[in-house]
Amino acid sequence: MPGSLEGLDAVLSRVDSGLGAAEAISSVLEAQIALRNNRRLQAAMRSSRLPAVKTLSDFDFGFQPSLKREQIESLATLGFVERKENVVFLGPPGVGKTHLAIGLAIAAAQHGRRVYYGTLADLITSLEEAHAAGKLLHRMKTLTHPSLLVVDEIGYLPVSRTGAMHFFQLMSRRYEHASTVLTSNKSFEEWGEIFGDEVMAAALIDRLLHHCHIVNIRGNSFRMRAHSDLWKQLHPDGDSASASSPPRKRQRKKELTT
Ligand SMILES: Nc1ncnc2c1ncn2[C@@H]1O[C@H](COP(=O)(O)OP(=O)(O)OP(=O)(O)O)[C@@H](O)[C@H]1O
Ligand SMILES: [Mg+2]
């Protein structure tokens, strides 16, 4: 029990200052449980390919007033994973779609659920590679298995026709079998264009939305907030109007006026 061993000295010093035997034993065991949970999470993070640790408690709901905090907190209780429902985060760049999707995946991993993350482009590439190697079925099964699959960034990169077909097959397999969390900067009407086939996109959306929570985020980019804070730090004496604008905006303004 390495966790207990590591925490033992600290617990013993608390015993010297009056901690009771039952509490001391409890603290020693809690240290072991904490270590085990942490290791389990680390292992889940590695196998799930999550790109970063973004938790829901790090999310600043005050910055995104269009987002209903209760809806996200309710999703974080993972009933949707139990019921094999989907979640779709829609919104422009930087509003926190990936952050929230990863936050839900981490919450699921912490509860011992198997999770997997990929951008749409990555997942399609892996399916196409498996197809070329004659291992498509095996890859499909691997990607159907996780209780929660995150499909990030639908709409940023073009999708080939065969890639779109493979993705449709994957989503059909997961339909009513396991939850998928998707993010997109494009509205559903534009998915036909992304997948290069209106009929297939309609069938895909039909399956996804049958049991689905849609979270529409209408707000400003958190990345731009970071830029504008940096701009203010670099130009503390600048006039307030220009200081609140990030450099690109000001450049554009200049172009328009000249
Ligand atoms: N409300 C927020 N509170 C804290 N951090 C946030 C918030 N919104 C976004 N972020 C952070 O801002 C960065 C951009 O957010 P994120 O990657 O989730 O945006 P996105 O909506 O997925 O954008 P894109 O469409 O460009 O992929 C991330 O580092 C994320 O952790
Ligand atoms: Mg994103």
mmCIF file of C-alpha atoms and ligand atoms in Angstrom:
data_model
loop_
_atom_site.group_PDB
_atom_site.id
_atom_site.type_symbol
_atom_site.label_atom_id
_atom_site.label_comp_id
_atom_site.label_asym_id
_atom_site.label_seq_id
_atom_site.Cartn_x
_atom_site.Cartn_y
_atom_site.Cartn_z
ATOM 1 C CA MET A 1 0.000 0.000 0.000
ATOM 2 C CA PRO A 2 2.421 2.684 -1.215
ATOM 3 C CA GLY A 3 -0.090 5.523 -0.841
ATOM 4 C CA SER A 4 -0.573 4.688 2.835
ATOM 5 C CA LEU A 5 3.158 4.401 3.333
ATOM 6 C CA GLU A 6 3.731 7.795 1.746
ATOM 7 C CA GLY A 7 1.102 9.453 3.953
ATOM 8 C CA LEU A 8 2.106 7.627 7.130
ATOM 9 C CA ASP A 9 4.578 10.177 8.591
ATOM 10 C CA ALA A 10 2.088 13.012 8.215
ATOM 11 C CA VAL A 11 -0.656 10.948 9.890
ATOM 12 C CA LEU A 12 1.681 9.920 12.743
ATOM 13 C CA SER A 13 2.570 13.525 13.450
ATOM 14 C CA ARG A 14 -1.156 14.278 13.668
ATOM 15 C CA VAL A 15 -1.470 11.301 16.080
ATOM 16 C CA ASP A 16 1.216 12.972 18.252
ATOM 17 C CA SER A 17 -0.962 16.042 18.381
ATOM 18 C CA GLY A 18 -4.035 14.106 19.470
ATOM 19 C CA LEU A 19 -5.595 12.437 16.379
ATOM 20 C CA GLY A 20 -7.616 9.358 17.467
ATOM 21 C CA ALA A 21 -6.764 5.807 16.347
ATOM 22 C CA ALA A 22 -9.895 5.361 14.169
ATOM 23 C CA GLU A 23 -9.316 8.667 12.349
ATOM 24 C CA ALA A 24 -5.625 7.828 11.895
ATOM 25 C CA ILE A 25 -6.439 4.452 10.308
ATOM 26 C CA SER A 26 -9.054 6.100 8.146
ATOM 27 C CA SER A 27 -6.536 8.748 6.962
ATOM 28 C CA VAL A 28 -3.931 6.081 6.129
ATOM 29 C CA LEU A 29 -6.488 4.134 4.073
ATOM 30 C CA GLU A 30 -7.757 7.295 2.338
ATOM 31 C CA ALA A 31 -4.212 8.086 1.215
ATOM 32 C CA GLN A 32 -4.049 4.664 -0.474
ATOM 33 C CA ILE A 33 -7.468 5.111 -2.097
ATOM 34 C CA ALA A 34 -6.460 8.566 -3.384
ATOM 35 C CA LEU A 35 -3.285 7.129 -4.927
ATOM 36 C CA ARG A 36 -5.228 4.291 -6.564
ATOM 37 C CA ASN A 37 -7.861 6.668 -7.992
ATOM 38 C CA ASN A 38 -5.152 8.969 -9.284
ATOM 39 C CA ARG A 39 -3.328 6.082 -10.983
ATOM 40 C CA ARG A 40 -6.569 4.841 -12.503
ATOM 41 C CA LEU A 41 -7.259 8.319 -13.886
ATOM 42 C CA GLN A 42 -3.721 8.632 -15.279
ATOM 43 C CA ALA A 43 -4.081 5.263 -17.020
ATOM 44 C CA ALA A 44 -7.489 6.273 -18.389
ATOM 45 C CA MET A 45 -6.045 9.578 -19.650
ATOM 46 C CA ARG A 46 -3.292 7.715 -21.512
ATOM 47 C CA SER A 47 -5.532 5.103 -23.111
ATOM 48 C CA SER A 48 -8.283 7.592 -23.983
ATOM 49 C CA ARG A 49 -5.904 9.910 -25.902
ATOM 50 C CA LEU A 50 -7.451 12.947 -24.231
ATOM 51 C CA PRO A 51 -5.278 15.882 -25.363
ATOM 52 C CA ALA A 52 -5.336 17.834 -22.087
ATOM 53 C CA VAL A 53 -6.688 17.781 -18.567
ATOM 54 C CA LYS A 54 -9.682 20.131 -18.687
ATOM 55 C CA THR A 55 -12.121 19.664 -15.867
ATOM 56 C CA LEU A 56 -15.591 21.106 -15.450
ATOM 57 C CA SER A 57 -14.494 22.767 -12.215
ATOM 58 C CA ASP A 58 -11.911 24.790 -14.240
ATOM 59 C CA PHE A 59 -14.667 26.126 -16.480
ATOM 60 C CA ASP A 60 -15.658 29.760 -15.922
ATOM 61 C CA PHE A 61 -19.431 29.756 -16.445
ATOM 62 C CA GLY A 62 -19.537 33.506 -15.799
ATOM 63 C CA PHE A 63 -17.693 34.049 -19.086
ATOM 64 C CA GLN A 64 -20.315 32.149 -21.093
ATOM 65 C CA PRO A 65 -23.771 33.400 -20.011
ATOM 66 C CA SER A 66 -25.562 31.591 -22.879
ATOM 67 C CA LEU A 67 -24.564 28.314 -21.245
ATOM 68 C CA LYS A 68 -26.903 26.835 -18.648
ATOM 69 C CA ARG A 69 -24.678 25.774 -15.770
ATOM 70 C CA GLU A 70 -27.363 23.385 -14.440
ATOM 71 C CA GLN A 71 -27.471 21.588 -17.789
ATOM 72 C CA ILE A 72 -23.709 20.932 -17.726
ATOM 73 C CA GLU A 73 -23.795 19.949 -14.046
ATOM 74 C CA SER A 74 -26.632 17.556 -14.780
ATOM 75 C CA LEU A 75 -24.656 16.037 -17.686
ATOM 76 C CA ALA A 76 -21.680 15.650 -15.326
ATOM 77 C CA THR A 77 -23.722 13.253 -13.190
ATOM 78 C CA LEU A 78 -23.342 10.911 -16.205
ATOM 79 C CA GLY A 79 -26.949 9.767 -16.461
ATOM 80 C CA PHE A 80 -26.603 10.291 -20.231
ATOM 81 C CA VAL A 81 -23.786 7.711 -20.351
ATOM 82 C CA GLU A 82 -25.960 5.260 -18.427
ATOM 83 C CA ARG A 83 -28.830 5.858 -20.868
ATOM 84 C CA LYS A 84 -26.490 5.752 -23.920
ATOM 85 C CA GLU A 85 -27.517 9.252 -25.000
ATOM 86 C CA ASN A 86 -25.404 11.694 -26.987
ATOM 87 C CA VAL A 87 -24.282 15.270 -26.353
ATOM 88 C CA VAL A 88 -23.551 17.809 -29.105
ATOM 89 C CA PHE A 89 -21.739 21.063 -28.338
ATOM 90 C CA LEU A 90 -22.272 23.662 -31.058
ATOM 91 C CA GLY A 91 -20.725 27.109 -31.277
ATOM 92 C CA PRO A 92 -18.059 29.345 -32.800
ATOM 93 C CA PRO A 93 -14.309 28.950 -32.101
ATOM 94 C CA GLY A 94 -12.972 29.295 -28.556
ATOM 95 C CA VAL A 95 -16.266 29.156 -26.649
ATOM 96 C CA GLY A 96 -15.294 26.025 -24.704
ATOM 97 C CA LYS A 97 -16.753 23.130 -26.719
ATOM 98 C CA THR A 98 -13.625 20.957 -26.460
ATOM 99 C CA HIS A 99 -13.097 21.950 -22.807
ATOM 100 C CA LEU A 100 -16.611 20.817 -21.861
ATOM 101 C CA ALA A 101 -16.398 17.621 -23.934
ATOM 102 C CA ILE A 102 -13.100 16.688 -22.259
ATOM 103 C CA GLY A 103 -14.546 17.648 -18.859
ATOM 104 C CA LEU A 104 -17.401 15.173 -19.350
ATOM 105 C CA ALA A 105 -14.967 12.489 -20.568
ATOM 106 C CA ILE A 106 -12.766 12.965 -17.491
ATOM 107 C CA ALA A 107 -15.802 12.783 -15.211
ATOM 108 C CA ALA A 108 -16.739 9.490 -16.897
ATOM 109 C CA ALA A 109 -13.167 8.142 -16.599
ATOM 110 C CA GLN A 110 -13.152 9.035 -12.907
ATOM 111 C CA HIS A 111 -16.214 6.834 -12.547
ATOM 112 C CA GLY A 112 -14.403 3.925 -14.135
ATOM 113 C CA ARG A 113 -15.958 4.327 -17.598
ATOM 114 C CA ARG A 114 -13.871 3.615 -20.676
ATOM 115 C CA VAL A 115 -13.514 6.794 -22.743
ATOM 116 C CA TYR A 116 -11.819 7.657 -26.017
ATOM 117 C CA TYR A 117 -11.081 11.007 -27.662
ATOM 118 C CA GLY A 118 -10.383 11.923 -31.284
ATOM 119 C CA THR A 119 -10.961 14.756 -33.668
ATOM 120 C CA LEU A 120 -13.215 13.787 -36.581
ATOM 121 C CA ALA A 121 -10.162 13.968 -38.868
ATOM 122 C CA ASP A 122 -8.090 11.687 -36.575
ATOM 123 C CA LEU A 123 -10.864 9.127 -36.212
ATOM 124 C CA ILE A 124 -11.475 9.017 -39.950
ATOM 125 C CA THR A 125 -7.743 8.676 -40.658
ATOM 126 C CA SER A 126 -7.501 5.787 -38.226
ATOM 127 C CA LEU A 127 -10.509 4.088 -39.872
ATOM 128 C CA GLU A 128 -9.048 4.609 -43.348
ATOM 129 C CA GLU A 129 -5.672 3.216 -42.258
ATOM 130 C CA ALA A 130 -7.384 0.206 -40.727
ATOM 131 C CA HIS A 131 -9.369 -0.269 -43.951
ATOM 132 C CA ALA A 132 -6.173 -0.199 -46.030
ATOM 133 C CA ALA A 133 -4.589 -2.767 -43.696
ATOM 134 C CA GLY A 134 -7.664 -5.039 -43.883
ATOM 135 C CA LYS A 135 -8.473 -4.375 -40.207
ATOM 136 C CA LEU A 136 -11.497 -2.112 -40.510
ATOM 137 C CA LEU A 137 -13.850 -4.382 -38.577
ATOM 138 C CA HIS A 138 -11.391 -4.658 -35.705
ATOM 139 C CA ARG A 139 -10.967 -0.875 -35.552
ATOM 140 C CA MET A 140 -14.755 -0.361 -35.726
ATOM 141 C CA LYS A 141 -15.175 -2.700 -32.763
ATOM 142 C CA THR A 142 -12.444 -0.899 -30.804
ATOM 143 C CA LEU A 143 -14.145 2.464 -31.383
ATOM 144 C CA THR A 144 -17.615 1.083 -30.641
ATOM 145 C CA HIS A 145 -16.525 -0.310 -27.306
ATOM 146 C CA PRO A 146 -15.883 2.843 -25.144
ATOM 147 C CA SER A 147 -18.832 3.996 -23.007
ATOM 148 C CA LEU A 148 -18.041 7.525 -24.121
ATOM 149 C CA LEU A 149 -16.436 8.577 -27.393
ATOM 150 C CA VAL A 150 -15.566 12.248 -27.963
ATOM 151 C CA VAL A 151 -15.649 13.317 -31.624
ATOM 152 C CA ASP A 152 -14.116 16.777 -31.660
ATOM 153 C CA GLU A 153 -13.887 19.450 -34.367
ATOM 154 C CA ILE A 154 -16.603 18.444 -36.827
ATOM 155 C CA GLY A 155 -16.511 21.071 -39.548
ATOM 156 C CA TYR A 156 -12.926 22.317 -39.601
ATOM 157 C CA LEU A 157 -11.382 19.884 -42.072
ATOM 158 C CA PRO A 158 -12.889 18.401 -45.228
ATOM 159 C CA VAL A 159 -13.893 14.752 -45.100
ATOM 160 C CA SER A 160 -13.383 12.309 -47.977
ATOM 161 C CA ARG A 161 -16.327 10.297 -49.283
ATOM 162 C CA THR A 162 -15.003 6.972 -47.960
ATOM 163 C CA GLY A 163 -14.029 8.672 -44.698
ATOM 164 C CA ALA A 164 -17.591 9.947 -44.319
ATOM 165 C CA MET A 165 -18.967 6.447 -45.009
ATOM 166 C CA HIS A 166 -16.710 4.884 -42.376
ATOM 167 C CA PHE A 167 -17.717 7.505 -39.832
ATOM 168 C CA PHE A 168 -21.397 6.924 -40.589
ATOM 169 C CA GLN A 169 -20.879 3.191 -40.022
ATOM 170 C CA LEU A 170 -19.180 3.888 -36.698
ATOM 171 C CA MET A 171 -21.992 6.150 -35.511
ATOM 172 C CA SER A 172 -24.589 3.576 -36.611
ATOM 173 C CA ARG A 173 -22.806 0.944 -34.524
ATOM 174 C CA ARG A 174 -22.696 3.229 -31.483
ATOM 175 C CA TYR A 175 -26.340 4.305 -31.880
ATOM 176 C CA GLU A 176 -28.272 3.145 -28.781
ATOM 177 C CA HIS A 177 -25.181 1.173 -27.773
ATOM 178 C CA ALA A 178 -22.900 3.826 -26.226
ATOM 179 C CA SER A 179 -22.709 7.610 -25.785
ATOM 180 C CA THR A 180 -20.919 9.974 -28.112
ATOM 181 C CA VAL A 181 -20.044 13.593 -27.337
ATOM 182 C CA LEU A 182 -19.539 15.664 -30.483
ATOM 183 C CA THR A 183 -18.391 19.236 -31.025
ATOM 184 C CA SER A 184 -18.894 21.385 -34.095
ATOM 185 C CA ASN A 185 -18.546 24.970 -35.199
ATOM 186 C CA LYS A 186 -21.159 24.348 -37.902
ATOM 187 C CA SER A 187 -24.936 24.090 -37.592
ATOM 188 C CA PHE A 188 -26.596 20.789 -38.545
ATOM 189 C CA GLU A 189 -27.798 22.311 -41.839
ATOM 190 C CA GLU A 190 -24.151 22.580 -42.884
ATOM 191 C CA TRP A 191 -23.205 18.980 -42.069
ATOM 192 C CA GLY A 192 -24.211 17.795 -45.555
ATOM 193 C CA GLU A 193 -21.483 20.006 -46.949
ATOM 194 C CA ILE A 194 -18.922 18.749 -44.388
ATOM 195 C CA PHE A 195 -19.606 15.093 -45.169
ATOM 196 C CA GLY A 196 -20.119 15.686 -48.899
ATOM 197 C CA ASP A 197 -23.464 13.872 -48.927
ATOM 198 C CA GLU A 198 -26.759 15.441 -47.820
ATOM 199 C CA VAL A 199 -28.635 12.122 -47.569
ATOM 200 C CA MET A 200 -25.980 10.440 -45.442
ATOM 201 C CA ALA A 201 -25.590 13.520 -43.237
ATOM 202 C CA ALA A 202 -29.359 13.558 -42.669
ATOM 203 C CA ALA A 203 -29.314 9.862 -41.669
ATOM 204 C CA LEU A 204 -26.330 10.491 -39.371
ATOM 205 C CA ILE A 205 -28.014 13.474 -37.686
ATOM 206 C CA ASP A 206 -31.243 11.458 -37.337
ATOM 207 C CA ARG A 207 -29.407 8.764 -35.346
ATOM 208 C CA LEU A 208 -27.393 11.244 -33.290
ATOM 209 C CA LEU A 209 -30.362 13.379 -32.326
ATOM 210 C CA HIS A 210 -32.732 10.543 -31.447
ATOM 211 C CA HIS A 211 -31.413 10.532 -27.851
ATOM 212 C CA CYS A 212 -29.382 13.703 -27.583
ATOM 213 C CA HIS A 213 -28.620 16.774 -25.479
ATOM 214 C CA ILE A 214 -27.779 19.779 -27.649
ATOM 215 C CA VAL A 215 -25.739 22.528 -26.044
ATOM 216 C CA ASN A 216 -25.680 25.657 -28.186
ATOM 217 C CA ILE A 217 -23.003 28.091 -27.028
ATOM 218 C CA ARG A 218 -23.407 31.628 -28.293
ATOM 219 C CA GLY A 219 -20.639 33.795 -26.935
ATOM 220 C CA ASN A 220 -17.145 35.203 -27.231
ATOM 221 C CA SER A 221 -13.950 33.251 -27.644
ATOM 222 C CA PHE A 222 -12.100 32.616 -24.396
ATOM 223 C CA ARG A 223 -8.891 32.662 -26.449
ATOM 224 C CA MET A 224 -9.612 36.260 -27.516
ATOM 225 C CA ARG A 225 -10.116 37.200 -23.875
ATOM 226 C CA ALA A 226 -6.618 35.894 -23.158
ATOM 227 C CA HIS A 227 -5.263 37.917 -26.102
ATOM 228 C CA SER A 228 -6.951 41.081 -25.021
ATOM 229 C CA ASP A 229 -5.678 40.681 -21.421
ATOM 230 C CA LEU A 230 -2.142 40.213 -22.796
ATOM 231 C CA TRP A 231 -2.542 43.265 -24.996
ATOM 232 C CA LYS A 232 -3.542 45.350 -21.968
ATOM 233 C CA GLN A 233 -0.514 44.045 -20.020
ATOM 234 C CA LEU A 234 1.867 44.937 -22.860
ATOM 235 C CA HIS A 235 0.353 48.401 -23.340
ATOM 236 C CA PRO A 236 -0.513 49.610 -19.835
ATOM 237 C CA ASP A 237 -0.288 53.270 -20.942
ATOM 238 C CA GLY A 238 -2.238 52.802 -24.186
ATOM 239 C CA ASP A 239 -5.622 54.471 -24.659
ATOM 240 C CA SER A 240 -8.405 52.313 -23.285
ATOM 241 C CA ALA A 241 -10.286 51.938 -26.589
ATOM 242 C CA SER A 242 -7.312 50.551 -28.472
ATOM 243 C CA ALA A 243 -6.034 48.552 -25.485
ATOM 244 C CA SER A 244 -9.219 46.545 -25.359
ATOM 245 C CA SER A 245 -8.817 45.512 -29.002
ATOM 246 C CA PRO A 246 -6.435 42.694 -29.865
ATOM 247 C CA PRO A 247 -3.827 43.529 -32.544
ATOM 248 C CA ARG A 248 -5.607 41.794 -35.448
ATOM 249 C CA LYS A 249 -8.779 43.764 -34.904
ATOM 250 C CA ARG A 250 -6.903 47.051 -34.881
ATOM 251 C CA GLN A 251 -5.019 46.130 -38.048
ATOM 252 C CA ARG A 252 -8.316 45.318 -39.772
ATOM 253 C CA LYS A 253 -9.791 48.635 -38.600
ATOM 254 C CA LYS A 254 -6.794 50.443 -40.056
ATOM 255 C CA GLU A 255 -7.188 48.607 -43.371
ATOM 256 C CA LEU A 256 -10.842 49.630 -43.565
ATOM 257 C CA THR A 257 -10.191 53.277 -42.878
ATOM 258 C CA THR A 258 -7.311 53.633 -45.368
HETATM 259 N N1 LIG B 1 -15.540 29.467 -19.941
HETATM 260 C C1 LIG B 1 -14.266 29.033 -19.900
HETATM 261 N N2 LIG B 1 -13.610 28.941 -18.710
HETATM 262 C C2 LIG B 1 -12.316 28.551 -18.666
HETATM 263 N N3 LIG B 1 -11.583 28.224 -19.755
HETATM 264 C C3 LIG B 1 -12.180 28.292 -20.943
HETATM 265 C C4 LIG B 1 -13.551 28.681 -21.086
HETATM 266 N N4 LIG B 1 -13.874 28.634 -22.381
HETATM 267 C C5 LIG B 1 -12.787 28.224 -23.025
HETATM 268 N N5 LIG B 1 -11.753 28.033 -22.181
HETATM 269 C C6 LIG B 1 -10.382 27.687 -22.545
HETATM 270 O O1 LIG B 1 -10.117 28.400 -23.744
HETATM 271 C C7 LIG B 1 -9.433 27.568 -24.676
HETATM 272 C C8 LIG B 1 -10.303 27.374 -25.915
HETATM 273 O O2 LIG B 1 -11.460 26.600 -25.541
HETATM 274 P P1 LIG B 1 -11.897 25.312 -26.375
HETATM 275 O O3 LIG B 1 -10.685 24.659 -26.983
HETATM 276 O O4 LIG B 1 -12.745 24.464 -25.516
HETATM 277 O O5 LIG B 1 -12.751 26.025 -27.502
HETATM 278 P P2 LIG B 1 -13.584 25.386 -28.675
HETATM 279 O O6 LIG B 1 -14.970 25.883 -28.556
HETATM 280 O O7 LIG B 1 -13.373 23.922 -28.704
HETATM 281 O O8 LIG B 1 -12.914 26.083 -29.944
HETATM 282 P P3 LIG B 1 -12.597 25.493 -31.406
HETATM 283 O O9 LIG B 1 -13.926 25.498 -32.148
HETATM 284 O O10 LIG B 1 -11.657 26.487 -31.997
HETATM 285 O O11 LIG B 1 -12.025 24.126 -31.271
HETATM 286 C C9 LIG B 1 -9.120 26.281 -23.938
HETATM 287 O O12 LIG B 1 -7.838 26.406 -23.357
HETATM 288 C C10 LIG B 1 -10.178 26.222 -22.850
HETATM 289 O O13 LIG B 1 -9.720 25.498 -21.716
HETATM 290 MG MG MG B 2 -12.305 22.667 -29.968
#
